[in-house]
Amino acid sequence: MSPQQSTDNLFSLQSHILAEESRHPGASGDFSWIISAISLAGKAIAHRVRRARLESVLGEHGTSNVQGESQQEMDVISNEILMRCLGTRASIAVLASEEDQEPTILRRGKDGGKYCVLFDPLDGSSTLDTNGAVGTIFTVLRNDSDVADAEATVCQPGSRQLAAGYILYGPSTAFVITTGNGVDLFELDPFVGSFILVKRSLRIPERKKVYSVNEAYTDSFPAGYSSYLAWAHANGYSSRYIGSLVGDIHRILLTGGVFMYPPTTSHPTGKLRLLYEANPIGMIVEQAGGRCLSGLESTLDIVPTKLHQRVPLIVGSSGEVDAVRAHFKTPADTMP
Ligand code: AHG
Ligand code: MN
Ligand code: MN
């Protein structure tokens, strides 16, 4: 065997999780089962996403979710797949989804259930009709069986996430995960049927002159964001925005830049949801050496009060987030 082969081992997500688990003596394996269930759901969703047009399941489902947004067919299908994969895991107490008004209580109190899993089953789904990149975002929290109310149980600050990740359904299917010990990247090999480790300990570049924002809403951005954009236009920045958070973030994680979803007239507290979009993305980016703010405060420090609450988001390369932050002289610069 050539020396190269001995260092270029094939490492699946499953073996990676078990290796991580072995670093924690006394680990029960419950946590690994949860990530394994998310991996299974990701493969199933990837298959359905790729066949969505052939199976005529594109477009709207004809219902609205709790956010008042029209649900896409694939939102509903992806949500069901995740519920069916995660519902069988005995270690889960509560599931919560962007697509469901209330959390789903699987087991509580004496029946165990050490963890809560929250997810955005299909992020960027409105771009699916035109073959855009979409993703699944997930986060794992510890369950507190002393807290009776399911919504209160999952309303934990992002700093208390045990794991966070996303699955990006693009030209390839990428699985990005952190358990608080750096960020690792896997790619689905459809012929093997496994997510294969391709990059350990991803580090986001500190600077990159690219910002990602929907400039159609510029007129309603708070003054600090408008001041930053004027500065960026005068300093040779480029712009990339695909309207799918997971796709925009994956580009920034790998090549650098900054993503912003500021407060707007239609979304005065921002559009993105704190618990299952901003917090998992923030944990991933900060674990890769980046930064994540919601206005003047660190996103991961916000104490949630509602499952579906929204926050403004500024996330990406540390130097680029700081460049945005420099334009917030007072709190008024961050408010609509
Ligand atoms: P979702 O499809 O889960 O509702 O998320 C869509 C989000 C996010 O993916 C993206 O960054 C943002 O909506 C785009 O919003 P605009 O179309 O207002 O720019
Ligand atoms: Mn989303
Ligand atoms: Mn969604």
CSV table of C-alpha atoms and ligand atoms in Angstrom, one decimal:
chain,number,residue,atom,x,y,z
A,1,MET,CA,0.0,0.0,0.0
A,2,SER,CA,1.5,3.4,-1.0
A,3,PRO,CA,2.2,5.9,1.9
A,4,GLN,CA,-0.5,8.2,0.5
A,5,GLN,CA,-3.2,5.5,0.9
A,6,SER,CA,-2.3,5.1,4.6
A,7,THR,CA,-3.0,8.8,5.3
A,8,ASP,CA,-6.0,9.2,3.0
A,9,ASN,CA,-8.5,6.9,4.9
A,10,LEU,CA,-12.2,6.7,4.1
A,11,PHE,CA,-14.0,8.0,7.1
A,12,SER,CA,-17.8,8.0,7.2
A,13,LEU,CA,-20.0,10.3,9.3
A,14,GLN,CA,-21.0,7.2,11.3
A,15,SER,CA,-17.4,6.3,12.1
A,16,HIS,CA,-16.6,10.0,12.8
A,17,ILE,CA,-19.4,10.2,15.3
A,18,LEU,CA,-18.4,6.9,17.0
A,19,ALA,CA,-14.8,8.2,17.2
A,20,GLU,CA,-16.0,11.4,18.8
A,21,GLU,CA,-18.2,9.4,21.2
A,22,SER,CA,-15.2,7.3,22.3
A,23,ARG,CA,-13.6,10.5,23.4
A,24,HIS,CA,-16.3,10.8,26.1
A,25,PRO,CA,-16.0,7.9,28.5
A,26,GLY,CA,-19.3,6.7,29.8
A,27,ALA,CA,-21.1,8.1,26.7
A,28,SER,CA,-24.3,6.1,26.1
A,29,GLY,CA,-24.3,6.4,22.3
A,30,ASP,CA,-27.7,8.2,22.5
A,31,PHE,CA,-26.3,11.4,21.0
A,32,SER,CA,-24.7,9.4,18.1
A,33,TRP,CA,-28.0,7.8,17.4
A,34,ILE,CA,-29.5,11.3,16.9
A,35,ILE,CA,-26.9,12.4,14.4
A,36,SER,CA,-27.3,9.1,12.7
A,37,ALA,CA,-31.1,9.7,12.4
A,38,ILE,CA,-30.4,13.2,10.9
A,39,SER,CA,-28.0,11.7,8.4
A,40,LEU,CA,-30.6,9.1,7.4
A,41,ALA,CA,-33.2,11.9,7.0
A,42,GLY,CA,-30.7,14.0,4.9
A,43,LYS,CA,-30.2,11.1,2.5
A,44,ALA,CA,-33.9,10.7,2.1
A,45,ILE,CA,-34.6,14.4,1.6
A,46,ALA,CA,-31.7,14.6,-0.9
A,47,HIS,CA,-33.3,11.9,-2.9
A,48,ARG,CA,-36.8,13.6,-2.8
A,49,VAL,CA,-35.3,17.0,-3.6
A,50,ARG,CA,-33.5,15.7,-6.7
A,51,ARG,CA,-36.7,14.0,-8.0
A,52,ALA,CA,-39.1,16.9,-6.9
A,53,ARG,CA,-39.9,18.0,-10.5
A,54,LEU,CA,-40.1,14.5,-11.8
A,55,GLU,CA,-42.6,13.6,-9.0
A,56,SER,CA,-44.5,16.9,-9.5
A,57,VAL,CA,-44.0,17.9,-5.8
A,58,LEU,CA,-42.7,21.4,-6.5
A,59,GLY,CA,-44.6,24.5,-5.7
A,60,GLU,CA,-46.9,25.4,-2.9
A,61,HIS,CA,-48.7,22.9,-0.6
A,62,GLY,CA,-51.7,25.2,-0.4
A,63,THR,CA,-51.2,25.8,3.4
A,64,SER,CA,-49.4,28.4,5.5
A,65,ASN,CA,-47.1,27.6,8.4
A,66,VAL,CA,-47.2,29.4,11.7
A,67,GLN,CA,-45.0,32.1,10.2
A,68,GLY,CA,-47.8,33.0,7.8
A,69,GLU,CA,-45.6,31.8,5.0
A,70,SER,CA,-47.0,29.6,2.3
A,71,GLN,CA,-45.6,26.1,2.7
A,72,GLN,CA,-43.9,24.4,-0.3
A,73,GLU,CA,-44.7,20.8,-1.0
A,74,MET,CA,-41.1,19.9,-0.2
A,75,ASP,CA,-41.3,21.7,3.2
A,76,VAL,CA,-44.0,19.4,4.2
A,77,ILE,CA,-42.3,16.2,2.8
A,78,SER,CA,-39.0,17.1,4.4
A,79,ASN,CA,-40.6,17.8,7.8
A,80,GLU,CA,-42.4,14.4,7.7
A,81,ILE,CA,-39.1,12.6,6.8
A,82,LEU,CA,-37.3,14.3,9.8
A,83,MET,CA,-40.2,13.5,12.2
A,84,ARG,CA,-40.2,9.9,11.1
A,85,CYS,CA,-36.4,9.5,11.4
A,86,LEU,CA,-36.1,11.3,14.7
A,87,GLY,CA,-39.3,10.1,16.3
A,88,THR,CA,-37.9,6.6,16.7
A,89,ARG,CA,-34.9,7.8,18.8
A,90,ALA,CA,-35.6,7.0,22.5
A,91,SER,CA,-33.2,9.7,23.7
A,92,ILE,CA,-35.3,12.6,22.3
A,93,ALA,CA,-37.8,14.3,24.5
A,94,VAL,CA,-38.9,17.2,22.3
A,95,LEU,CA,-38.8,17.9,18.5
A,96,ALA,CA,-39.5,21.4,17.2
A,97,SER,CA,-39.8,22.5,13.5
A,98,GLU,CA,-40.1,25.7,11.6
A,99,GLU,CA,-43.1,24.1,10.0
A,100,ASP,CA,-45.0,23.2,13.2
A,101,GLN,CA,-46.7,25.8,15.5
A,102,GLU,CA,-46.0,23.8,18.6
A,103,PRO,CA,-43.1,21.5,19.6
A,104,THR,CA,-43.7,17.8,19.4
A,105,ILE,CA,-43.3,16.0,22.8
A,106,LEU,CA,-42.1,12.5,22.3
A,107,ARG,CA,-41.4,11.6,26.0
A,108,ARG,CA,-40.9,13.6,29.1
A,109,GLY,CA,-39.9,13.3,32.8
A,110,LYS,CA,-39.5,9.8,34.0
A,111,ASP,CA,-39.6,8.4,30.5
A,112,GLY,CA,-36.3,9.9,29.8
A,113,GLY,CA,-35.5,11.9,26.7
A,114,LYS,CA,-32.2,13.6,27.3
A,115,TYR,CA,-32.2,15.8,24.2
A,116,CYS,CA,-34.3,18.2,22.2
A,117,VAL,CA,-33.8,18.5,18.4
A,118,LEU,CA,-34.9,21.6,16.5
A,119,PHE,CA,-34.8,22.0,12.7
A,120,ASP,CA,-35.7,24.0,9.6
A,121,PRO,CA,-36.5,21.0,7.4
A,122,LEU,CA,-36.0,22.8,4.1
A,123,ASP,CA,-34.4,26.2,4.1
A,124,GLY,CA,-34.6,28.3,0.9
A,125,SER,CA,-37.4,26.1,-0.4
A,126,SER,CA,-38.9,28.9,-2.5
A,127,THR,CA,-35.8,28.6,-4.8
A,128,LEU,CA,-36.4,24.9,-5.4
A,129,ASP,CA,-38.7,25.4,-8.4
A,130,THR,CA,-35.8,27.0,-10.2
A,131,ASN,CA,-33.3,24.3,-9.1
A,132,GLY,CA,-31.7,26.5,-6.4
A,133,ALA,CA,-29.6,25.1,-3.6
A,134,VAL,CA,-31.7,24.3,-0.5
A,135,GLY,CA,-30.8,22.9,2.9
A,136,THR,CA,-31.8,21.4,6.3
A,137,ILE,CA,-30.6,23.2,9.4
A,138,PHE,CA,-30.6,21.4,12.8
A,139,THR,CA,-29.5,21.9,16.4
A,140,VAL,CA,-29.4,19.7,19.5
A,141,LEU,CA,-30.1,20.9,23.0
A,142,ARG,CA,-30.1,19.2,26.3
A,143,ASN,CA,-33.6,18.5,27.7
A,144,ASP,CA,-34.5,19.8,31.1
A,145,SER,CA,-37.2,17.4,32.4
A,146,ASP,CA,-37.9,19.9,35.3
A,147,VAL,CA,-39.2,22.4,32.8
A,148,ALA,CA,-42.8,21.3,32.1
A,149,ASP,CA,-43.6,23.5,29.1
A,150,ALA,CA,-42.1,22.2,25.9
A,151,GLU,CA,-41.6,25.6,24.3
A,152,ALA,CA,-39.9,26.9,27.5
A,153,THR,CA,-37.6,23.8,27.4
A,154,VAL,CA,-36.3,24.6,23.9
A,155,CYS,CA,-36.0,28.3,24.5
A,156,GLN,CA,-32.3,28.1,25.4
A,157,PRO,CA,-29.6,30.6,24.4
A,158,GLY,CA,-27.5,29.4,21.4
A,159,SER,CA,-24.4,29.2,23.7
A,160,ARG,CA,-26.0,26.1,25.2
A,161,GLN,CA,-26.3,24.1,21.9
A,162,LEU,CA,-24.7,20.7,22.1
A,163,ALA,CA,-24.4,20.3,18.4
A,164,ALA,CA,-25.4,22.2,15.2
A,165,GLY,CA,-25.2,21.5,11.5
A,166,TYR,CA,-26.8,21.7,8.1
A,167,ILE,CA,-27.2,19.6,5.1
A,168,LEU,CA,-26.8,21.4,1.8
A,169,TYR,CA,-28.6,19.9,-1.3
A,170,GLY,CA,-26.6,21.5,-4.1
A,171,PRO,CA,-24.6,20.0,-7.0
A,172,SER,CA,-23.4,17.7,-4.2
A,173,THR,CA,-25.0,16.9,-0.8
A,174,ALA,CA,-22.8,18.3,1.9
A,175,PHE,CA,-23.2,17.6,5.7
A,176,VAL,CA,-21.6,20.2,8.0
A,177,ILE,CA,-21.6,19.6,11.7
A,178,THR,CA,-20.0,20.9,15.0
A,179,THR,CA,-20.3,19.3,18.4
A,180,GLY,CA,-18.4,22.2,20.0
A,181,ASN,CA,-15.0,20.9,18.9
A,182,GLY,CA,-14.5,22.5,15.5
A,183,VAL,CA,-16.5,22.1,12.3
A,184,ASP,CA,-16.2,19.1,10.0
A,185,LEU,CA,-17.4,18.7,6.4
A,186,PHE,CA,-18.8,15.5,4.8
A,187,GLU,CA,-20.0,14.8,1.3
A,188,LEU,CA,-22.6,12.2,0.3
A,189,ASP,CA,-21.2,9.5,-1.9
A,190,PRO,CA,-24.4,8.2,-3.5
A,191,PHE,CA,-22.8,5.0,-4.6
A,192,VAL,CA,-21.6,4.1,-1.1
A,193,GLY,CA,-24.7,5.7,0.5
A,194,SER,CA,-22.5,7.4,3.2
A,195,PHE,CA,-21.4,10.9,4.1
A,196,ILE,CA,-17.6,10.8,3.7
A,197,LEU,CA,-15.3,13.1,5.7
A,198,VAL,CA,-13.6,15.5,3.3
A,199,LYS,CA,-12.5,18.3,5.7
A,200,ARG,CA,-11.8,18.4,9.4
A,201,SER,CA,-11.7,21.6,11.5
A,202,LEU,CA,-12.9,24.1,8.8
A,203,ARG,CA,-11.6,27.6,9.4
A,204,ILE,CA,-13.4,30.6,7.9
A,205,PRO,CA,-11.1,33.2,6.2
A,206,GLU,CA,-10.8,36.3,8.4
A,207,ARG,CA,-11.4,38.7,5.6
A,208,LYS,CA,-13.1,38.6,2.2
A,209,LYS,CA,-14.5,41.6,0.3
A,210,VAL,CA,-17.9,40.0,-0.4
A,211,TYR,CA,-21.2,40.8,1.4
A,212,SER,CA,-24.5,38.9,1.1
A,213,VAL,CA,-27.7,40.8,1.6
A,214,ASN,CA,-31.0,41.3,-0.3
A,215,GLU,CA,-30.4,44.9,-1.4
A,216,ALA,CA,-34.0,45.3,-2.6
A,217,TYR,CA,-34.9,46.2,1.0
A,218,THR,CA,-32.0,48.8,1.4
A,219,ASP,CA,-34.4,51.7,1.7
A,220,SER,CA,-35.9,50.2,4.9
A,221,PHE,CA,-32.5,49.1,6.5
A,222,PRO,CA,-31.5,50.9,9.7
A,223,ALA,CA,-28.9,53.6,9.3
A,224,GLY,CA,-25.9,51.5,10.4
A,225,TYR,CA,-26.5,48.9,7.7
A,226,SER,CA,-27.0,51.5,5.0
A,227,SER,CA,-23.8,53.3,6.1
A,228,TYR,CA,-21.9,50.0,5.9
A,229,LEU,CA,-23.2,49.3,2.4
A,230,ALA,CA,-22.1,52.8,1.2
A,231,TRP,CA,-18.7,52.1,2.7
A,232,ALA,CA,-18.5,48.6,1.0
A,233,HIS,CA,-19.5,50.1,-2.4
A,234,ALA,CA,-16.7,52.6,-2.0
A,235,ASN,CA,-14.1,50.0,-1.0
A,236,GLY,CA,-14.3,47.5,-3.8
A,237,TYR,CA,-16.6,44.9,-2.3
A,238,SER,CA,-18.5,42.4,-4.4
A,239,SER,CA,-22.0,41.0,-3.6
A,240,ARG,CA,-23.4,37.4,-3.7
A,241,TYR,CA,-26.9,36.5,-2.6
A,242,ILE,CA,-28.8,33.4,-3.5
A,243,GLY,CA,-31.9,33.8,-1.3
A,244,SER,CA,-31.1,30.5,0.5
A,245,LEU,CA,-29.4,30.9,3.9
A,246,VAL,CA,-27.7,27.5,3.9
A,247,GLY,CA,-26.3,28.1,0.4
A,248,ASP,CA,-25.0,31.6,1.2
A,249,ILE,CA,-23.5,30.5,4.5
A,250,HIS,CA,-21.7,27.5,2.9
A,251,ARG,CA,-20.0,29.8,0.4
A,252,ILE,CA,-19.0,32.1,3.3
A,253,LEU,CA,-17.8,29.3,5.5
A,254,LEU,CA,-15.5,28.0,2.7
A,255,THR,CA,-14.4,31.3,1.1
A,256,GLY,CA,-15.2,34.1,3.5
A,257,GLY,CA,-17.4,37.2,3.5
A,258,VAL,CA,-20.4,38.4,5.5
A,259,PHE,CA,-24.1,37.6,5.4
A,260,MET,CA,-26.7,40.1,6.7
A,261,TYR,CA,-30.5,39.9,7.1
A,262,PRO,CA,-31.2,43.3,8.7
A,263,PRO,CA,-34.5,44.5,10.2
A,264,THR,CA,-36.8,45.6,7.4
A,265,THR,CA,-40.3,47.3,7.2
A,266,SER,CA,-41.9,43.9,6.6
A,267,HIS,CA,-39.7,42.2,9.2
A,268,PRO,CA,-38.9,44.8,11.9
A,269,THR,CA,-37.0,42.2,14.0
A,270,GLY,CA,-35.4,40.5,11.0
A,271,LYS,CA,-36.8,37.5,9.0
A,272,LEU,CA,-34.6,34.7,10.2
A,273,ARG,CA,-35.6,32.6,13.1
A,274,LEU,CA,-33.4,32.5,16.2
A,275,LEU,CA,-33.7,29.0,17.4
A,276,TYR,CA,-33.4,26.9,14.3
A,277,GLU,CA,-31.7,29.2,11.8
A,278,ALA,CA,-29.6,31.9,13.4
A,279,ASN,CA,-28.3,29.9,16.4
A,280,PRO,CA,-27.2,26.7,14.6
A,281,ILE,CA,-25.6,28.8,11.8
A,282,GLY,CA,-24.0,31.1,14.5
A,283,MET,CA,-22.5,28.1,16.4
A,284,ILE,CA,-21.1,26.6,13.2
A,285,VAL,CA,-19.5,29.9,12.0
A,286,GLU,CA,-18.1,30.8,15.4
A,287,GLN,CA,-16.7,27.3,15.8
A,288,ALA,CA,-14.9,27.9,12.5
A,289,GLY,CA,-13.4,31.2,13.8
A,290,GLY,CA,-16.1,33.6,12.5
A,291,ARG,CA,-18.5,35.9,14.3
A,292,CYS,CA,-22.3,36.1,14.6
A,293,LEU,CA,-24.2,39.2,15.7
A,294,SER,CA,-27.8,40.3,16.0
A,295,GLY,CA,-27.4,44.1,15.9
A,296,LEU,CA,-25.1,45.0,18.7
A,297,GLU,CA,-25.5,41.7,20.7
A,298,SER,CA,-23.9,38.3,20.1
A,299,THR,CA,-26.7,36.1,18.7
A,300,LEU,CA,-25.7,33.1,20.8
A,301,ASP,CA,-26.2,35.2,24.0
A,302,ILE,CA,-29.9,36.0,23.2
A,303,VAL,CA,-32.3,34.4,25.7
A,304,PRO,CA,-35.2,33.2,23.6
A,305,THR,CA,-38.8,33.7,24.7
A,306,LYS,CA,-40.7,32.2,21.7
A,307,LEU,CA,-40.0,29.2,19.5
A,308,HIS,CA,-40.4,31.1,16.3
A,309,GLN,CA,-39.0,34.4,17.3
A,310,ARG,CA,-37.0,36.2,14.6
A,311,VAL,CA,-33.7,38.2,14.9
A,312,PRO,CA,-31.5,40.3,12.7
A,313,LEU,CA,-28.4,38.4,11.6
A,314,ILE,CA,-24.8,39.5,10.7
A,315,VAL,CA,-22.6,36.4,10.3
A,316,GLY,CA,-19.4,35.4,8.7
A,317,SER,CA,-15.7,36.3,8.7
A,318,SER,CA,-14.7,37.9,11.9
A,319,GLY,CA,-13.0,40.9,10.1
A,320,GLU,CA,-16.0,41.4,7.9
A,321,VAL,CA,-18.6,41.2,10.7
A,322,ASP,CA,-16.4,43.7,12.6
A,323,ALA,CA,-16.5,46.0,9.5
A,324,VAL,CA,-20.3,46.0,9.7
A,325,ARG,CA,-20.3,46.5,13.5
A,326,ALA,CA,-18.0,49.6,13.1
A,327,HIS,CA,-21.0,51.4,11.5
A,328,PHE,CA,-23.2,50.9,14.6
A,329,LYS,CA,-22.3,54.0,16.6
A,330,THR,CA,-25.4,53.8,18.8
A,331,PRO,CA,-28.2,51.2,19.2
A,332,ALA,CA,-30.4,53.5,17.1
A,333,ASP,CA,-28.1,52.6,14.1
A,334,THR,CA,-29.4,49.0,14.3
A,335,MET,CA,-33.1,49.7,14.7
A,336,PRO,CA,-35.7,50.3,11.9
B,1,AHG,P1,-37.1,29.3,4.6
B,1,AHG,O1,-37.1,28.8,3.1
B,1,AHG,O2,-36.7,28.2,5.6
B,1,AHG,O3,-38.4,30.0,4.9
B,1,AHG,O4,-35.9,30.3,4.7
B,1,AHG,C1,-35.8,31.3,3.7
B,1,AHG,C2,-34.9,32.4,4.2
B,1,AHG,C3,-33.4,32.1,4.0
B,1,AHG,O5,-33.2,30.8,3.5
B,1,AHG,C4,-33.0,33.2,3.1
B,1,AHG,O6,-31.7,33.7,3.5
B,1,AHG,C5,-34.0,34.2,3.2
B,1,AHG,O7,-35.3,33.5,3.5
B,1,AHG,C6,-34.3,35.0,1.9
B,1,AHG,O8,-35.2,35.9,2.2
B,1,AHG,P2,-35.6,37.1,1.1
B,1,AHG,O9,-36.2,36.3,0.0
B,1,AHG,O10,-36.5,38.0,1.8
B,1,AHG,O11,-34.3,37.7,0.7
B,2,MN,MN,-35.0,28.8,6.6
B,3,MN,MN,-37.7,26.3,5.9
